[in-house]
Amino acid sequence: MTARVIAIANQKGGVGKTTTAVNLAASLAISERKTLLVDADPQANATSGVGVGKEVDRPSLYDVLVDGRDPREVIVPDRELPYLWTLPSSQDLVGAEIELVNAADRETRLCEALRGVVEEYEFILIDCPPSLGLTTLNVLTAAKGVLIPIQCEYYALEGISQLLNTVRLVQQNFNPDLAIEGVLLTMYDARLNLCRQVAQEAKEYFGAKVFRTVIPRNVRLAEAPSFGKPILLYDVQSVGAKSYLSVAQELVRRRESDPVGVGGDPS
Ligand code: ATP
Ligand code: MG
């Protein structure tokens, strides 16, 4: 077993990256797929989203990236889901980008660190911060696929070409196998023309890469993080829970039809 490593990235803020990372990871885990959720955002919302507390002395991704700590010493098992593990983040990750600026291997640190654990999981999902800085470059270098959440709102596709340029740069310099795993439409409201229009544009641009499942705007998805729970442990009957379970199934199907994970052109 070698994990399918998926970066959840979009430098635009608040588009549903963390919600997707947490709930997709939990959905894969409940389907008995061994899954590691890596929180690569100093905001640490994915960490708290699965109920991992912010104890001051808890080691985090910072220690892995900056001090070369073995990720096995940092990864924590989930309290409730036996197939889920988390590599938590912490606020000090903000400093990592500056501390690593002169390191020769600064873009490949995460990739190297995960090398030791990729055999232990079926999926590794990595939540990116809302920027295209060094941390995101590390994540894209470590990943096989990029999952891009797109919020159905005005200017939804703005900035996407910048993201795709970064993907190309990483392909050319660090990770030739990197591919677009999929595009996920989030906070969808079928009553709004605008949402349908964004969905249409995304399909014109990304074709079959767009997941068939769309994530509707659902208040239960927004409530669950304050309880430190993924949606399926908070309200399994909600449309939000069902939608993320369905995306997880699409991911599993894609993985099975492309087991080596070699991708094509990102666009
Ligand atoms: P950032 O760029 O700051 O990391 P993000 O892209 O990770 O943000 P989220 O934190 O997942 O975005 O979502 C932004 C806000 O929208 C959060 O308050 C979240 O609870 C809410 N939200 C996300 N998805 C949905 C949804 N489908 N329905 C309702 N609320 C949602
Ligand atoms: Mg986030």
mmCIF file of C-alpha atoms in Angstrom, residues 141-248:
data_model
loop_
_atom_site.group_PDB
_atom_site.id
_atom_site.type_symbol
_atom_site.label_atom_id
_atom_site.label_comp_id
_atom_site.label_asym_id
_atom_site.label_seq_id
_atom_site.Cartn_x
_atom_site.Cartn_y
_atom_site.Cartn_z
ATOM 1 C CA THR A 141 5.886 18.724 -3.843
ATOM 2 C CA ALA A 142 4.770 15.944 -1.489
ATOM 3 C CA ALA A 143 1.439 15.300 -3.264
ATOM 4 C CA LYS A 144 0.296 13.168 -6.172
ATOM 5 C CA GLY A 145 -2.912 15.096 -6.650
ATOM 6 C CA VAL A 146 -4.344 18.530 -5.980
ATOM 7 C CA LEU A 147 -7.965 18.803 -4.942
ATOM 8 C CA ILE A 148 -9.231 22.337 -5.545
ATOM 9 C CA PRO A 149 -12.324 23.428 -3.646
ATOM 10 C CA ILE A 150 -14.155 26.203 -5.469
ATOM 11 C CA GLN A 151 -16.754 28.234 -3.642
ATOM 12 C CA CYS A 152 -19.779 29.013 -5.751
ATOM 13 C CA GLU A 153 -19.693 32.807 -5.524
ATOM 14 C CA TYR A 154 -18.659 35.866 -7.510
ATOM 15 C CA TYR A 155 -15.108 35.689 -8.880
ATOM 16 C CA ALA A 156 -14.915 31.999 -7.938
ATOM 17 C CA LEU A 157 -12.427 31.204 -10.690
ATOM 18 C CA GLU A 158 -10.344 34.286 -10.092
ATOM 19 C CA GLY A 159 -6.884 33.221 -8.985
ATOM 20 C CA ILE A 160 -7.257 29.706 -10.360
ATOM 21 C CA SER A 161 -4.793 30.386 -13.175
ATOM 22 C CA GLN A 162 -2.266 31.509 -10.555
ATOM 23 C CA LEU A 163 -2.812 28.246 -8.696
ATOM 24 C CA LEU A 164 -2.394 26.252 -11.916
ATOM 25 C CA ASN A 165 0.816 28.162 -12.682
ATOM 26 C CA THR A 166 2.149 27.172 -9.269
ATOM 27 C CA VAL A 167 1.194 23.554 -9.973
ATOM 28 C CA ARG A 168 3.141 23.748 -13.244
ATOM 29 C CA LEU A 169 6.145 25.276 -11.512
ATOM 30 C CA VAL A 170 6.156 22.442 -8.964
ATOM 31 C CA GLN A 171 5.800 19.878 -11.773
ATOM 32 C CA GLN A 172 8.757 21.337 -13.613
ATOM 33 C CA ASN A 173 11.049 21.722 -10.627
ATOM 34 C CA PHE A 174 10.177 19.211 -7.943
ATOM 35 C CA ASN A 175 7.373 16.801 -8.716
ATOM 36 C CA PRO A 176 6.716 15.823 -12.366
ATOM 37 C CA ASP A 177 3.912 13.395 -11.380
ATOM 38 C CA LEU A 178 1.711 16.033 -9.748
ATOM 39 C CA ALA A 179 -1.789 16.098 -11.265
ATOM 40 C CA ILE A 180 -5.117 17.751 -10.634
ATOM 41 C CA GLU A 181 -7.036 15.212 -8.572
ATOM 42 C CA GLY A 182 -10.321 17.016 -8.843
ATOM 43 C CA VAL A 183 -12.300 20.194 -8.473
ATOM 44 C CA LEU A 184 -14.967 20.316 -5.796
ATOM 45 C CA LEU A 185 -17.772 22.854 -5.851
ATOM 46 C CA THR A 186 -18.524 23.997 -2.313
ATOM 47 C CA MET A 187 -21.276 25.990 -0.584
ATOM 48 C CA TYR A 188 -23.496 25.300 -3.549
ATOM 49 C CA ASP A 189 -27.041 26.668 -3.599
ATOM 50 C CA ALA A 190 -29.038 25.306 -6.525
ATOM 51 C CA ARG A 191 -31.577 28.146 -6.199
ATOM 52 C CA LEU A 192 -28.989 30.721 -7.195
ATOM 53 C CA ASN A 193 -28.293 31.335 -10.863
ATOM 54 C CA LEU A 194 -24.807 32.412 -9.883
ATOM 55 C CA CYS A 195 -24.019 28.989 -8.397
ATOM 56 C CA ARG A 196 -25.207 27.189 -11.502
ATOM 57 C CA GLN A 197 -23.145 29.580 -13.611
ATOM 58 C CA VAL A 198 -19.972 28.938 -11.575
ATOM 59 C CA ALA A 199 -20.581 25.185 -11.840
ATOM 60 C CA GLN A 200 -20.968 25.525 -15.592
ATOM 61 C CA GLU A 201 -17.766 27.533 -15.941
ATOM 62 C CA ALA A 202 -15.837 25.081 -13.778
ATOM 63 C CA LYS A 203 -17.025 22.208 -15.986
ATOM 64 C CA GLU A 204 -16.019 24.066 -19.143
ATOM 65 C CA TYR A 205 -12.595 24.692 -17.693
ATOM 66 C CA PHE A 206 -11.878 21.428 -15.861
ATOM 67 C CA GLY A 207 -14.137 18.930 -17.627
ATOM 68 C CA ALA A 208 -14.310 15.506 -15.978
ATOM 69 C CA LYS A 209 -12.006 16.671 -13.178
ATOM 70 C CA VAL A 210 -15.047 18.297 -11.513
ATOM 71 C CA PHE A 211 -16.531 15.937 -8.934
ATOM 72 C CA ARG A 212 -20.101 14.933 -9.732
ATOM 73 C CA THR A 213 -20.989 15.529 -6.105
ATOM 74 C CA VAL A 214 -21.328 19.167 -5.108
ATOM 75 C CA ILE A 215 -21.188 20.282 -1.480
ATOM 76 C CA PRO A 216 -24.276 22.300 -0.644
ATOM 77 C CA ARG A 217 -24.295 25.175 1.751
ATOM 78 C CA ASN A 218 -25.270 23.422 4.963
ATOM 79 C CA VAL A 219 -25.326 25.005 8.402
ATOM 80 C CA ARG A 220 -24.452 21.685 10.087
ATOM 81 C CA LEU A 221 -21.093 21.724 8.264
ATOM 82 C CA ALA A 222 -20.379 25.149 9.739
ATOM 83 C CA GLU A 223 -21.474 24.104 13.253
ATOM 84 C CA ALA A 224 -19.547 20.837 13.558
ATOM 85 C CA PRO A 225 -16.030 22.370 13.992
ATOM 86 C CA SER A 226 -17.011 24.137 17.207
ATOM 87 C CA PHE A 227 -17.667 20.658 18.664
ATOM 88 C CA GLY A 228 -14.319 19.401 17.357
ATOM 89 C CA LYS A 229 -16.098 16.839 15.223
ATOM 90 C CA PRO A 230 -16.324 16.002 11.560
ATOM 91 C CA ILE A 231 -19.886 16.280 10.291
ATOM 92 C CA LEU A 232 -20.543 12.549 10.257
ATOM 93 C CA LEU A 233 -19.965 12.353 14.015
ATOM 94 C CA TYR A 234 -22.044 15.488 14.566
ATOM 95 C CA ASP A 235 -25.031 14.936 12.265
ATOM 96 C CA VAL A 236 -24.697 11.913 10.035
ATOM 97 C CA GLN A 237 -28.161 12.487 8.524
ATOM 98 C CA SER A 238 -27.301 15.981 7.294
ATOM 99 C CA VAL A 239 -26.941 16.709 3.614
ATOM 100 C CA GLY A 240 -23.383 17.892 4.350
ATOM 101 C CA ALA A 241 -22.397 14.504 5.788
ATOM 102 C CA LYS A 242 -23.960 12.645 2.880
ATOM 103 C CA SER A 243 -22.253 14.870 0.327
ATOM 104 C CA TYR A 244 -18.755 14.356 1.740
ATOM 105 C CA LEU A 245 -19.344 10.586 1.971
ATOM 106 C CA SER A 246 -20.259 10.663 -1.680
ATOM 107 C CA VAL A 247 -17.111 12.627 -2.624
ATOM 108 C CA ALA A 248 -15.072 10.052 -0.684
#
